[in-house]
mmCIF file of C-alpha atoms in Angstrom:
data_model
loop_
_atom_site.group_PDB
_atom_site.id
_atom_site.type_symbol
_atom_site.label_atom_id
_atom_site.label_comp_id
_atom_site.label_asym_id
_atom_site.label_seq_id
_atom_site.Cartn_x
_atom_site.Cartn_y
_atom_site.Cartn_z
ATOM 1 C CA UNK A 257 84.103 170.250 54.851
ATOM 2 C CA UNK A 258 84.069 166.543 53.251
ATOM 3 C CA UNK A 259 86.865 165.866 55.371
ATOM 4 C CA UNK A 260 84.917 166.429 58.701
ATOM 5 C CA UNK A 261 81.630 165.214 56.800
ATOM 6 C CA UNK A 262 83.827 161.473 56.623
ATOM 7 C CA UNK A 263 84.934 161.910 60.478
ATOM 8 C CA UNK A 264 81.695 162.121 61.348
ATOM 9 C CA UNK A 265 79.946 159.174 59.246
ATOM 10 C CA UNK A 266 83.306 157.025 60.234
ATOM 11 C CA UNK A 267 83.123 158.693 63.820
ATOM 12 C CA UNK A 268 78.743 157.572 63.633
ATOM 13 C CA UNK A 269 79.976 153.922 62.496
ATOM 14 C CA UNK A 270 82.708 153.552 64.765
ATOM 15 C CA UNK A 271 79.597 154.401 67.717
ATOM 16 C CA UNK A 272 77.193 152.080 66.022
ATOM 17 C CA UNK A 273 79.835 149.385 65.656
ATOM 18 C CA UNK A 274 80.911 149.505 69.375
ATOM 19 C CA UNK A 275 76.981 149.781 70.770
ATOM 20 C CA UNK A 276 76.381 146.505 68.555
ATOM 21 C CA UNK A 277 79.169 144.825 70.161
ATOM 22 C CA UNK A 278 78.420 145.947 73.742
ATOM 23 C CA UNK A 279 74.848 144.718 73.063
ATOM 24 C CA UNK A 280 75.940 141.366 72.374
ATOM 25 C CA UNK A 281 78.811 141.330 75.226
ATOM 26 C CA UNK A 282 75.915 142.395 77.392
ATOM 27 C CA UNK A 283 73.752 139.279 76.391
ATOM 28 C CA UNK A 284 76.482 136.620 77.127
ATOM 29 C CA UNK A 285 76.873 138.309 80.678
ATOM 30 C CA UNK A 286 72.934 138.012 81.317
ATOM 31 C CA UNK A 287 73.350 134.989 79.979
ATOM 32 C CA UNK A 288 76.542 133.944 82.219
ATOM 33 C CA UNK A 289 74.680 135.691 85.759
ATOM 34 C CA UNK A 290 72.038 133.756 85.010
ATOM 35 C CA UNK A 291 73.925 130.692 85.377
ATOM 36 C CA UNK A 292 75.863 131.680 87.963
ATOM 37 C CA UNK A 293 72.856 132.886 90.145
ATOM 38 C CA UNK A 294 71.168 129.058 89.020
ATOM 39 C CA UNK A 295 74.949 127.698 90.422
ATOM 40 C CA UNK A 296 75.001 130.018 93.535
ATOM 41 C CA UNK A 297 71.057 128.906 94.366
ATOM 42 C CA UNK A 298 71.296 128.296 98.127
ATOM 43 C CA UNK A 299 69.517 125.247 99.463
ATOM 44 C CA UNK A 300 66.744 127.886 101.567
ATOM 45 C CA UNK A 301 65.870 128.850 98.156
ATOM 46 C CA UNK A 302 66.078 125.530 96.251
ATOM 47 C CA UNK A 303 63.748 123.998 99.480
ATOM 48 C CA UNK A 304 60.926 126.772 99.480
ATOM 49 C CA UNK A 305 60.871 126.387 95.244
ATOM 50 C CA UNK A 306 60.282 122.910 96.254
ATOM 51 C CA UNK A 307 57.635 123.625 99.037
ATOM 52 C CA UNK A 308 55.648 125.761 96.830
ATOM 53 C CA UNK A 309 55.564 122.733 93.923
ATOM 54 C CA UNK A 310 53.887 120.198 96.247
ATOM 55 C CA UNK A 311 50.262 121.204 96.276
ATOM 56 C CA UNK A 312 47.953 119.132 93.767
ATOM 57 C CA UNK A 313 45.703 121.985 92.762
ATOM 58 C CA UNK A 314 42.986 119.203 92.213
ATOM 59 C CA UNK A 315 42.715 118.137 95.716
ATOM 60 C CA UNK A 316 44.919 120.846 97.800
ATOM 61 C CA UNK A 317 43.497 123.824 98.303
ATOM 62 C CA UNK A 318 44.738 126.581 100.711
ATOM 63 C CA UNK A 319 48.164 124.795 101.016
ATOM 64 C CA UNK A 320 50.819 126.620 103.420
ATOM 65 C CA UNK A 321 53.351 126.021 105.292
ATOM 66 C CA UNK A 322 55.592 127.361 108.163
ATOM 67 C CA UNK A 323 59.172 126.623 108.566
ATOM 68 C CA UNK A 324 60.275 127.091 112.184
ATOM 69 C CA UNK A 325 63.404 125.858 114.456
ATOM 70 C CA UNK A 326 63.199 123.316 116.219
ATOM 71 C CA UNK A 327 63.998 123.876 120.189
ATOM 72 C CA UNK A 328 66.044 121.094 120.803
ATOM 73 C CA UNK A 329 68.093 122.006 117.658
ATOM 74 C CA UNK A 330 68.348 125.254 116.048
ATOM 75 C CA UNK A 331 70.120 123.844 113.475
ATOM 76 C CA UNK A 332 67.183 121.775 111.966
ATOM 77 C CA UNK A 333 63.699 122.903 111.119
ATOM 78 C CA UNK A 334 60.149 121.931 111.532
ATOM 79 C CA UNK A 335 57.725 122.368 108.444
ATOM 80 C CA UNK A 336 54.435 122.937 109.698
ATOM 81 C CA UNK A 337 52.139 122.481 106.604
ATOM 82 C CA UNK A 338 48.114 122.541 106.382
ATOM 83 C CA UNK A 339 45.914 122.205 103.662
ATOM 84 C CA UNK A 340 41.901 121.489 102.714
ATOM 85 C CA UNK A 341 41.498 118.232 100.778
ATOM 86 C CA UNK A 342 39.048 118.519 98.202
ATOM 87 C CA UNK A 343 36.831 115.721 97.185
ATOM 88 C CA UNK A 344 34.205 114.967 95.091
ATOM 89 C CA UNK A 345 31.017 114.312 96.027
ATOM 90 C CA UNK A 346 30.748 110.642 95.240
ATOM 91 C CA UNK A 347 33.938 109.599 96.507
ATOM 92 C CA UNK A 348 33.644 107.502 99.544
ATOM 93 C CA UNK A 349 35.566 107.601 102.717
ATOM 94 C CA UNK A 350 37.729 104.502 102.254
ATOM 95 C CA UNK A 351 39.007 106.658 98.911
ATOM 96 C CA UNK A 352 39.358 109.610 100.606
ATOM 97 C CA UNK A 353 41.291 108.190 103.802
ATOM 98 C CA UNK A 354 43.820 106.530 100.935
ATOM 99 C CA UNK A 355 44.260 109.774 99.220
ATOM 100 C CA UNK A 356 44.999 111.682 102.162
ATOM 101 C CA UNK A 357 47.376 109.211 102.910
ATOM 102 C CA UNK A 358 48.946 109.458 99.340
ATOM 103 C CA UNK A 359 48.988 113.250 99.847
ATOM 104 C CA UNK A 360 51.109 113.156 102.810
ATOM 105 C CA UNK A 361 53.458 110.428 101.644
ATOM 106 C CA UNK A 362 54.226 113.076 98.415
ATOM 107 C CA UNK A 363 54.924 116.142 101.164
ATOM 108 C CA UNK A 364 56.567 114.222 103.350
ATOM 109 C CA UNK A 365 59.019 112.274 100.495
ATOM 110 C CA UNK A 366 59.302 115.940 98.434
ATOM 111 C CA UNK A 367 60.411 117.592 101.749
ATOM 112 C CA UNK A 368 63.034 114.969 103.331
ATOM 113 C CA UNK A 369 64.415 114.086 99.496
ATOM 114 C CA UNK A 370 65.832 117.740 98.945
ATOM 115 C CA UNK A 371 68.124 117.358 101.987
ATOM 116 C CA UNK A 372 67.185 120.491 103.664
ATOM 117 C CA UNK A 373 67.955 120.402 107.354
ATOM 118 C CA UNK A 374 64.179 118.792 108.826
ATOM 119 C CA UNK A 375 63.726 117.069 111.811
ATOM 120 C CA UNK A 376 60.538 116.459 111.382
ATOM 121 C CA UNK A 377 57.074 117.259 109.046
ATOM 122 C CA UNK A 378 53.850 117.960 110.654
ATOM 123 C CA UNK A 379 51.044 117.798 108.379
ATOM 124 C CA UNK A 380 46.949 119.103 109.041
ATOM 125 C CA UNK A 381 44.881 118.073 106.602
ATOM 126 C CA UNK A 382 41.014 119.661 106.684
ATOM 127 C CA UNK A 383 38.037 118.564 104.433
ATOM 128 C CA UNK A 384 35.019 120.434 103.230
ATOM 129 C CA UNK A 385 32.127 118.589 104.685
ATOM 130 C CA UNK A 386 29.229 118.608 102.979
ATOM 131 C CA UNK A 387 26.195 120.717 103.671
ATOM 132 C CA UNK A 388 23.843 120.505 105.845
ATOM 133 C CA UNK A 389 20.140 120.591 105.457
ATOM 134 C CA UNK A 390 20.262 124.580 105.101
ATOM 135 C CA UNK A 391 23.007 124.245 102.110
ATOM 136 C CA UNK A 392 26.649 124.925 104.637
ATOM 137 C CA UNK A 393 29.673 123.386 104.347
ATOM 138 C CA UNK A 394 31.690 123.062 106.847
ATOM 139 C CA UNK A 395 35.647 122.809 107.380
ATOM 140 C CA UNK A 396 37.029 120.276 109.435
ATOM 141 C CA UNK A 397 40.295 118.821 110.987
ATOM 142 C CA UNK A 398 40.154 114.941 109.153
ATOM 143 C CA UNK A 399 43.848 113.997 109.662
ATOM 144 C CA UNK A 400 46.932 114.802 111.738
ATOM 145 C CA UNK A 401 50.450 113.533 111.154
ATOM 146 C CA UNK A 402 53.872 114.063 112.310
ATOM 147 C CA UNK A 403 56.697 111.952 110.309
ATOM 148 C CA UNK A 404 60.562 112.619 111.739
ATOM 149 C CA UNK A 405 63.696 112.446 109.853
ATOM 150 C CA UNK A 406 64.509 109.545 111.735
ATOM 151 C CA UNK A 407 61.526 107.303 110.642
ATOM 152 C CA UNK A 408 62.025 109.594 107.112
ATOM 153 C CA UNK A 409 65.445 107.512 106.962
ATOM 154 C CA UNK A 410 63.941 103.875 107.481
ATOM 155 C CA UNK A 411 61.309 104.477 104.683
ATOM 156 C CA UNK A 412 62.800 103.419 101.009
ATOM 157 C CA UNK A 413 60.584 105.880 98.960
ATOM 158 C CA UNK A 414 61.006 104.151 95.780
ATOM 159 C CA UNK A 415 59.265 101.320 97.127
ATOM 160 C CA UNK A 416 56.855 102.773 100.231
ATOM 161 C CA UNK A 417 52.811 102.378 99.419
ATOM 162 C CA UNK A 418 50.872 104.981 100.442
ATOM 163 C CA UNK A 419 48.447 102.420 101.976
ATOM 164 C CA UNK A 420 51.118 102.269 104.859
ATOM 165 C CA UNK A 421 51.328 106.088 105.426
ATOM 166 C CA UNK A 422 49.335 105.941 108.561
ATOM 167 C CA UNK A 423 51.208 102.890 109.839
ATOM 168 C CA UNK A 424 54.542 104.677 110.127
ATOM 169 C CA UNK A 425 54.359 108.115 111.232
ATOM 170 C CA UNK A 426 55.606 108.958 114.442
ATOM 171 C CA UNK A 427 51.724 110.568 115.512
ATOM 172 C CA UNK A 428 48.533 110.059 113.757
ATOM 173 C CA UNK A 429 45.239 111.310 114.493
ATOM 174 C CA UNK A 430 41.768 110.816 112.867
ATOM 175 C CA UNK A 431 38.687 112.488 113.156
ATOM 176 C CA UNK A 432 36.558 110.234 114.887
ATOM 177 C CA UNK A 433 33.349 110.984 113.431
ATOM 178 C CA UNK A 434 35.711 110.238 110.220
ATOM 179 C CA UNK A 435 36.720 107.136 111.393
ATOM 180 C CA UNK A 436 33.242 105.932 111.900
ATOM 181 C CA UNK A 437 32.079 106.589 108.648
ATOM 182 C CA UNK A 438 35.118 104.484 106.824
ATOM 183 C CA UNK A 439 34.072 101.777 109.383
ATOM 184 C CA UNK A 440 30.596 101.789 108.069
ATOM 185 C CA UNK A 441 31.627 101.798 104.550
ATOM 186 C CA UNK A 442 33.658 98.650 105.526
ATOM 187 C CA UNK A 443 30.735 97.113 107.247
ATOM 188 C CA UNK A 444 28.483 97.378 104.494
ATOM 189 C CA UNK A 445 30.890 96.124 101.778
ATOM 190 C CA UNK A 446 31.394 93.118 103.836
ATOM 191 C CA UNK A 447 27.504 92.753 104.282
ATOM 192 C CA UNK A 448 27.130 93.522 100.237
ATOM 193 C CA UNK A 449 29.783 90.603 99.180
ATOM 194 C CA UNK A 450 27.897 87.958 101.273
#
């Protein structure tokens, strides 16, 4: 009877002893699948990780984007991406026009940088207007760009302003009624400095 008493107690620590050592095999493999999934990462999922960290919650609201392939070459892609700039009340166009412009030059840079096959970016940005007489706001097309990889090549990103955004993309388009309130602005700083 002690005899079987000791199998079983050795027989309960043997079990015990192999479950511990299991458990901790198990934790180095979790461990070592984790870093192989991290090493196997293809670049579809390292560019949509990258997609989905570009929005400034601040001043990007409803951000998305569309990857589709280009006609001409189903081997590249063309990100369609849209978003509503938010601004605050008291900023004036001339700001907002420069960070729209510094919005776009951090999607376009963040998209052509991770090497992802892109021919080209087009980019919609829409602003909440403010509200009319009766208290609506309005959303508007303000901005339309389209950048291609082959201007995307010319542009040395450690050194590009902003500023020149506009200036270099294949297609720009402004809201005109947008356009005429930035020249104002500029009008009437000019009149204030005389």
């Amino acid at each position: 009877m002690l005899q079987r008493f000791n199998k079983v107690v050795i027989g309960g620590f043997l079990i015990v002893m192999v479950l511990s050592f299991v458990g901790c095999g198990g934790e180095n493999q979790s461990t070592n699948s984790k870093t192989q999934q991290i090493e196997t990462e293809t670049p579809e999922n390292q560019f949509q990780r990258t997609l989905k960290s570009i929005p400034d919650e601040s001043t990007m609201k409803d951000f998305e984007y569309n990857v589709v392939s280009d006609a001409s070459n189903s081997e590249q892609k063309i990100i369609d991406v849209s978003y509503t700039r938010e601004s605050a009340a008291d900023l004036t166009c001339i700001a907002i026009a420069t960070g729209i412009k510094s919005d776009c030059t951090n999607v376009v840079k963040k998209i052509y940088q991770t090497g992802y096959p892109v021919s080209k970016v087009h980019i919609v940005v829409n602003m909440v207007l403010p509200s009319d007489k009766y208290g609506n706001t309005y959303v508007s097309k303000t901005f339309e760009c389209t950048l291609s990889k082959a201007t995307a090549d010319k542009i040395k990103w450690d050194n590009f302003q902003s500023s020149n955004f506009a200036d270099v993309a294949d297609e720009t388009w402004w809201n005109p009624g947008f356009v005429a309130a930035v020249k104002d602005e500029i009008v009437a700083n000019h009149r204030r400095s005389k």
